[in-house]
Amino acid sequence: MKAIDLAPVGGPLACLGLAFLFVAGGRGLRLGGLGLLAAGSLLLAVPVVPHGHVAFVVAALVVAVLVAGATGLLLRRWPWLLAFGTLALIPVRIPVHVGGSSSKLLLPLYVLAGGAAVQIAVETLQGDERSRELGPVAVPLAAFVLWTGLSLTWSNDVPTGDIELLAFFVPFGVIALGLARLPWSRRALTWLTVELVGMALAFAAVGFWQYQTRNIFQNPKVIVGNAYAPFYRVNSVFWDPSIYGRFLMVGIIAALVVAVRGPSLRNAAIAAGAVIVCWIGLFFSYSQSSFGGLIVAVLIVAAVIWHRRAAMAIAVVAVVFLAVSVASPHVRSALLKNSGTGLNDSTSGRAGLVSNGIKIARQNPVFGVGVGGFKHSYGELTRLRGKEPKKAASHNTPVTVAAESGIPGLALLLWIVGAVLVLTFRRLGGTFEHRATLFVGLATAAIFVHSLFYADFFEDPTTWGLLGLAALSAAALERRREELA
């Protein structure tokens, strides 16, 4: 059996194990899920090992397993290290050559995920009987993960689908579960918020420096683009300005919740200052998708605070904005051009990607083209040259999911997002638990809006972290409600 033939076997096994961890109860099923997860991950890893570097990879794997084991023991003693470590490692991407192409992967975060798996295994062996820690999100997330894993068996681009499962779904799924299992701690969540906003401020400072010095790190594409664009984009410590913008967007939302719902006027003033600084940093990223997500979050906050009056104001603003936009000759021309190139140009090519992605989904409505198959199918549809045509990169998560996983995958995606929003917005109040759930709901909504223009919804560990924190904070809120009843 060729190494590449192992991936369609390992993908479903690993995702089945992850699904068991999400929904199965009982010690035996949970340990079985961990075993399937480990075996499937190993089968997924074999095909992506670079030729001629097997010995080095094996040695690195042994070291990673030892470090993950030690990390798991540390997490047993200090569980909240998982949350603090995950947040700190989100920007740390290391360039590696896997699956025949170069990628920037979150290798340190994978070791932390391994530690979380060790922690879950040890606790289960010691008699931990918890199950469905992710609450209402557990079932749709388990179904989506399993369906995505199965789609690797019919994917038209197995190597890309292999990396998608191995580098994102498997490790981030374990982290989400680990976060949902954390003991509730108001103090720890407060410091986690401080860490998030502090990192956002630090990254914004780097962005200011880049803008002043015209010195961009890492990304040659951004450097070339800045040489010809009428504005100057910065990416701070991230590879892509839109990922930088997404991180600042989440940091702004955290500070915004403290500013408008915090019990202390002093903390609210500090948080408001942080919002202003981070917003300026976000401005220089010129990330339209990040501003779109932030606008949605702000509108939701306004609706939470002012209720029906805010809803009416938002409706009026939307109508006025639409009327002004349609009245604009440039916008009207872009929308009404028969060729469709006007709208496509005004959205930097995203309109074409979305429309062609929808065509792929319509051609494969039930099963899709398989996980990782979007780029290959798009290239065939539009007759782009090259094994991995760059112009076929997806920019819309729902469309990509529909194309790769069919209608079942799209329905499960919407179920996941809907479950998180209902879980976090169904009860709103002024307690710390209410503020925690409000932040999670706002950040999830903002990232989902961001994914409509940039994609990378499930490829971002922040998304999975929010899934875990949504269940954790909602469970704490429910316990508080029962105590007061």
XYZ file of C-alpha atoms in Angstrom:
485
model
C 0.000 0.000 0.000
C 1.340 3.402 -0.982
C 1.758 6.020 1.724
C -0.835 8.274 0.067
C -3.371 5.417 0.300
C -3.149 5.544 4.087
C -4.744 9.003 4.311
C -8.276 7.965 3.203
C -8.139 5.324 5.936
C -6.607 7.523 8.620
C -8.907 10.503 8.031
C -12.184 8.746 8.879
C -10.550 6.897 11.798
C -9.144 10.068 13.361
C -12.407 11.964 12.911
C -14.428 9.039 14.271
C -12.231 9.075 17.359
C -12.707 12.833 17.722
C -16.478 12.432 17.323
C -16.467 9.800 20.085
C -14.648 12.247 22.365
C -17.273 14.906 21.669
C -20.445 12.855 22.218
C -19.703 9.418 23.688
C -20.159 8.725 27.382
C -18.395 6.127 29.462
C -14.786 5.335 30.087
C -14.458 2.635 27.414
C -15.844 4.703 24.536
C -13.746 7.721 25.458
C -10.531 5.680 25.656
C -11.501 4.009 22.387
C -11.965 7.443 20.842
C -8.500 8.480 21.967
C -7.078 5.281 20.467
C -8.818 5.834 17.129
C -7.673 9.456 17.150
C -4.040 8.460 17.704
C -4.100 5.651 15.110
C -5.861 7.778 12.499
C -3.493 10.700 13.064
C -0.506 8.424 12.549
C -1.944 7.173 9.259
C -2.561 10.762 8.184
C 0.985 11.771 9.126
C 2.796 9.080 7.116
C 1.936 10.432 3.615
C 3.052 13.992 4.422
C 6.530 13.058 5.679
C 9.075 14.643 3.287
C 11.137 12.119 1.323
C 14.676 11.769 2.594
C 13.833 13.176 6.036
C 12.157 10.150 7.599
C 14.763 9.684 10.343
C 14.609 13.341 11.323
C 10.796 13.328 11.384
C 10.716 10.170 13.504
C 13.168 11.682 15.982
C 11.149 14.904 16.102
C 7.988 12.883 16.640
C 9.529 11.032 19.580
C 10.597 14.333 21.145
C 7.129 15.801 20.533
C 5.461 12.805 22.201
C 7.733 13.118 25.252
C 7.093 16.865 25.486
C 3.343 16.311 25.040
C 3.409 13.752 27.855
C 5.174 16.186 30.170
C 2.766 18.932 29.110
C -0.182 16.691 29.926
C 1.142 16.204 33.457
C 1.558 19.978 33.821
C -2.018 20.487 32.649
C -3.168 18.039 35.312
C -1.688 20.350 37.941
C -2.463 23.698 36.274
C -5.385 23.096 33.857
C -5.709 26.727 32.786
C -2.264 26.590 31.200
C -4.119 25.099 28.220
C -6.092 28.312 27.672
C -3.174 30.676 28.304
C -0.822 28.585 26.172
C -3.273 28.252 23.289
C -3.805 32.003 23.125
C -0.071 32.732 23.325
C 0.750 30.256 20.534
C -1.895 31.368 18.024
C 0.559 33.661 16.133
C 3.424 31.123 16.163
C 3.488 29.566 12.695
C 6.554 27.679 11.518
C 7.304 27.090 7.801
C 7.508 23.384 6.958
C 7.470 21.298 3.794
C 4.663 18.737 3.958
C 2.583 16.958 1.380
C 4.750 18.212 -1.482
C 4.252 21.899 -0.690
C 5.382 24.539 1.791
C 3.023 25.492 4.599
C 3.100 27.588 7.752
C 1.798 25.395 10.550
C 1.175 25.886 14.264
C 3.666 23.236 15.382
C 4.022 24.375 19.039
C 0.248 24.410 19.354
C 0.108 20.790 18.138
C 2.366 19.773 21.019
C 0.017 21.557 23.426
C -2.913 19.709 21.853
C -1.033 16.461 22.431
C -0.658 17.461 26.081
C -4.409 18.069 26.299
C -5.027 14.590 24.858
C -2.694 13.077 27.468
C -4.518 14.978 30.193
C -7.909 13.677 29.004
C -6.538 10.123 28.832
C -5.092 10.254 32.360
C -8.257 11.725 33.835
C -10.394 9.129 32.072
C -8.211 6.297 33.348
C -8.587 7.719 36.852
C -12.367 7.451 36.636
C -13.501 10.764 35.105
C -17.022 10.043 33.774
C -17.785 13.403 32.146
C -19.260 13.417 28.657
C -20.575 15.934 26.101
C -18.600 18.752 27.703
C -19.266 20.870 24.602
C -22.974 20.942 25.441
C -25.414 21.665 22.576
C -22.473 22.136 20.201
C -21.221 18.567 20.745
C -23.607 16.722 18.404
C -23.397 19.017 15.337
C -19.630 19.398 15.755
C -19.129 15.625 16.041
C -21.304 15.042 12.966
C -19.482 17.727 10.970
C -16.048 16.407 11.920
C -17.030 12.835 11.063
C -18.632 13.798 7.727
C -15.563 15.857 6.815
C -13.273 12.949 7.681
C -15.328 10.559 5.575
C -15.182 12.980 2.636
C -11.434 12.389 2.412
C -12.244 8.961 0.929
C -13.740 10.613 -2.180
C -11.697 13.824 -2.219
C -10.114 14.766 -5.555
C -7.139 16.243 -3.663
C -6.202 13.806 -0.909
C -2.874 15.465 0.077
C -4.574 18.826 0.755
C -7.423 17.136 2.616
C -4.886 15.142 4.629
C -3.190 18.327 5.853
C -6.570 19.948 6.559
C -7.555 17.151 8.942
C -4.142 16.553 10.491
C -3.119 20.188 10.968
C -6.451 21.727 11.937
C -9.398 19.472 12.766
C -7.615 16.900 14.927
C -5.435 19.141 17.163
C -7.900 22.023 17.439
C -10.760 19.644 18.210
C -8.807 18.233 21.148
C -8.054 21.772 22.377
C -11.751 22.724 22.171
C -12.664 19.706 24.277
C -9.883 20.449 26.756
C -11.076 24.041 27.196
C -14.661 22.916 27.776
C -13.394 20.619 30.567
C -11.598 23.381 32.483
C -12.684 24.127 36.052
C -14.599 27.399 36.079
C -12.437 30.239 37.346
C -13.433 33.885 37.221
C -9.874 34.909 38.059
C -8.370 32.800 35.272
C -10.819 34.166 32.691
C -10.046 37.708 33.793
C -6.322 37.149 33.276
C -7.054 35.427 29.963
C -8.846 38.603 28.867
C -5.853 40.657 29.990
C -3.575 38.380 27.966
C -5.769 38.693 24.862
C -6.052 42.484 24.987
C -2.377 42.841 25.946
C -1.308 40.749 22.941
C -3.576 42.798 20.673
C -2.011 46.026 21.943
C 1.505 44.639 21.442
C 0.707 43.493 17.904
C -0.874 46.868 17.147
C 2.340 48.557 18.331
C 4.328 46.387 15.905
C 1.865 47.374 13.180
C 2.401 51.072 13.975
C 6.160 50.563 13.708
C 5.779 48.794 10.364
C 3.625 51.602 9.021
C 6.088 54.267 10.123
C 9.216 52.467 8.902
C 7.612 50.807 5.840
C 9.160 47.527 6.940
C 6.995 44.403 6.474
C 7.957 41.033 7.948
C 7.917 37.725 6.087
C 5.284 38.113 3.367
C 6.716 39.043 -0.078
C 3.210 39.299 -1.538
C 2.289 42.086 0.881
C 5.604 43.854 0.190
C 4.992 43.804 -3.568
C 1.359 44.823 -3.113
C 2.369 47.816 -1.002
C 4.739 48.951 -3.732
C 1.841 49.418 -6.161
C -1.185 50.070 -3.915
C -2.337 53.598 -2.954
C -2.305 52.549 0.719
C 0.193 50.678 2.914
C -0.939 47.450 4.629
C 0.797 46.017 7.694
C 0.732 42.454 9.008
C 2.492 42.829 12.398
C 3.805 39.405 13.519
C 1.333 37.519 11.303
C 1.793 36.298 7.747
C -1.378 37.852 6.372
C -2.823 41.303 7.199
C -6.316 39.794 7.381
C -5.230 37.302 10.051
C -3.630 40.185 11.945
C -6.868 42.098 11.564
C -8.903 39.136 12.786
C -6.835 38.872 15.969
C -7.209 42.600 16.669
C -10.936 42.289 15.971
C -11.305 39.640 18.683
C -9.165 41.684 21.078
C -11.316 44.764 20.468
C -14.476 42.758 21.158
C -13.067 41.540 24.485
C -12.182 45.104 25.531
C -15.538 46.379 24.253
C -17.469 43.957 26.471
C -15.493 45.163 29.493
C -16.072 48.792 28.497
C -19.856 48.528 28.135
C -20.725 45.795 30.645
C -17.915 45.869 33.206
C -18.750 46.673 36.860
C -15.794 49.050 37.331
C -15.616 52.514 35.780
C -11.816 52.406 35.983
C -11.613 49.121 34.087
C -14.144 50.404 31.561
C -11.972 53.475 30.892
C -8.850 51.329 30.439
C -10.760 48.980 28.120
C -12.051 51.925 26.078
C -8.494 53.156 25.621
C -7.444 49.694 24.465
C -10.308 49.661 21.952
C -9.088 52.939 20.443
C -5.455 51.805 20.150
C -6.375 48.411 18.679
C -8.828 50.032 16.258
C -6.059 52.242 14.889
C -3.894 49.143 14.509
C -6.757 47.421 12.714
C -7.143 50.398 10.390
C -3.597 49.997 9.051
C -4.247 46.334 8.237
C -6.867 47.522 5.712
C -8.712 44.256 6.347
C -12.261 44.789 5.093
C -13.320 41.384 6.413
C -12.108 42.284 9.919
C -13.972 45.588 9.893
C -17.074 43.764 8.661
C -16.911 41.317 11.553
C -16.296 44.127 14.040
C -19.256 46.125 12.736
C -21.548 43.135 13.236
C -20.257 42.689 16.799
C -20.813 46.379 17.579
C -24.355 46.253 16.193
C -25.116 43.223 18.365
C -23.729 45.006 21.422
C -25.949 48.000 20.613
C -28.960 45.702 20.340
C -28.080 44.089 23.683
C -27.810 47.445 25.441
C -30.655 49.385 23.820
C -32.862 46.469 22.688
C -35.689 47.492 20.319
C -34.519 51.059 19.917
C -31.180 49.799 18.634
C -32.888 47.374 16.282
C -34.941 50.210 14.774
C -31.841 52.420 14.473
C -29.891 49.621 12.807
C -32.728 49.041 10.333
C -32.866 52.750 9.438
C -29.082 52.915 8.981
C -29.157 49.807 6.771
C -31.923 51.243 4.562
C -30.136 54.601 4.208
C -26.817 52.897 3.450
C -28.440 50.684 0.811
C -30.214 53.638 -0.793
C -27.028 55.723 -0.924
C -25.048 52.796 -2.311
C -27.524 52.072 -5.080
C -27.692 55.780 -5.917
C -23.913 55.840 -6.426
C -23.064 55.533 -10.134
C -19.970 53.442 -9.381
C -21.827 50.926 -7.243
C -24.787 50.777 -9.615
C -22.446 50.221 -12.545
C -20.633 47.412 -10.731
C -23.899 45.708 -9.871
C -25.570 46.066 -13.239
C -22.764 45.259 -15.672
C -23.839 42.332 -17.772
C -20.400 40.822 -17.776
C -20.244 40.712 -13.992
C -16.644 41.877 -13.999
C -17.514 45.114 -12.201
C -18.692 43.379 -9.055
C -15.833 40.910 -9.227
C -13.243 43.689 -9.511
C -14.810 45.680 -6.690
C -14.512 42.650 -4.382
C -10.900 41.812 -5.371
C -11.994 38.718 -7.267
C -14.017 37.253 -4.382
C -17.341 37.467 -6.221
C -15.977 35.194 -8.948
C -14.628 32.751 -6.391
C -17.985 32.594 -4.643
C -20.045 32.219 -7.821
C -17.790 29.469 -9.184
C -17.706 27.827 -5.762
C -21.493 27.716 -5.824
C -21.319 26.067 -9.240
C -19.049 23.360 -7.793
C -21.488 22.844 -4.925
C -24.436 22.578 -7.306
C -22.596 19.985 -9.369
C -21.903 17.916 -6.241
C -24.865 18.659 -3.950
C -24.803 15.586 -1.684
C -21.211 14.500 -1.158
C -19.249 17.483 -2.452
C -15.771 17.115 -3.923
C -14.251 16.035 -0.615
C -12.238 17.884 2.012
C -9.368 19.837 0.448
C -10.796 19.504 -3.059
C -12.025 23.068 -3.600
C -8.888 24.447 -5.218
C -8.480 21.506 -7.588
C -12.144 21.584 -8.645
C -12.078 25.353 -9.083
C -8.998 25.072 -11.285
C -10.715 22.491 -13.464
C -13.920 24.519 -13.702
C -12.172 27.751 -14.696
C -9.338 26.013 -16.593
C -6.581 27.506 -14.479
C -3.127 26.152 -15.048
C -0.877 24.623 -12.437
C -1.187 21.854 -9.880
C -2.238 24.328 -7.149
C -3.576 27.463 -8.879
C -3.277 30.367 -6.432
C -6.268 32.166 -7.913
C -8.455 29.232 -6.794
C -7.877 29.839 -3.074
C -11.210 29.907 -1.248
C -12.409 33.112 0.405
C -15.800 32.029 1.766
C -16.186 29.267 4.349
C -19.877 28.359 3.763
C -19.323 28.130 0.011
C -16.169 26.054 0.510
C -17.929 23.713 2.925
C -20.858 23.341 0.522
C -18.468 22.574 -2.350
C -16.355 20.092 -0.381
C -18.970 18.522 1.912
C -22.215 19.086 0.056
C -25.520 20.155 1.565
C -25.008 17.935 4.662
C -21.756 19.715 5.495
C -23.267 23.174 4.986
C -26.281 22.298 7.152
C -23.995 21.059 9.939
C -21.854 24.215 9.722
C -24.924 26.412 10.152
C -26.105 24.173 13.008
C -22.765 24.625 14.791
C -22.780 28.411 14.451
C -26.461 28.619 15.381
C -25.943 26.418 18.445
C -23.108 28.642 19.694
C -25.101 31.843 19.179
C -28.198 30.457 20.898
C -26.068 29.104 23.735
C -24.360 32.438 24.329
C -27.149 34.946 23.583
C -30.203 33.241 25.081
C -29.597 34.755 28.506
C -28.132 38.250 28.846
C -27.395 39.978 32.124
C -24.814 41.856 34.120
C -22.940 39.079 35.941
C -19.431 37.943 35.097
C -20.807 34.725 33.574
C -23.119 36.763 31.346
C -20.196 38.906 30.179
C -18.160 35.801 29.384
C -20.925 34.270 27.270
C -21.557 37.626 25.579
C -17.910 37.886 24.508
C -17.878 34.332 23.153
C -21.055 34.930 21.163
C -19.823 38.249 19.754
C -16.411 36.836 18.814
C -17.962 33.775 17.148
C -20.367 35.928 15.128
C -17.539 38.270 14.100
C -15.235 35.436 13.014
C -18.061 33.822 11.044
C -18.676 37.122 9.220
C -14.917 37.396 8.654
C -14.972 33.881 7.148
C -17.501 35.017 4.540
C -14.735 37.094 2.921
C -11.510 35.397 4.003
C -12.537 31.797 4.886
C -10.295 29.952 7.406
C -13.119 29.416 9.911
C -12.057 25.938 11.016
C -8.389 26.592 10.212
C -8.232 29.238 12.952
C -7.603 27.843 16.462
C -9.501 30.855 17.825
C -12.731 29.380 16.445
C -12.219 26.069 18.231
C -11.166 27.846 21.394
C -14.410 29.819 21.357
C -16.401 26.588 20.934
C -14.810 25.248 24.100
C -15.238 28.507 26.027
C -18.878 28.777 24.888
C -19.689 25.470 26.561
C -17.611 26.297 29.649
C -19.168 29.735 30.242
C -22.700 28.583 29.444
C -22.402 25.723 31.925
C -21.147 28.135 34.594
C -24.056 30.479 33.865
C -26.511 27.601 34.192
C -25.030 26.591 37.554
C -25.297 30.177 38.767
C -28.921 30.351 37.686
C -29.718 27.129 39.525
C -28.016 28.423 42.674
C -30.137 31.588 42.607
C -33.363 29.718 41.846
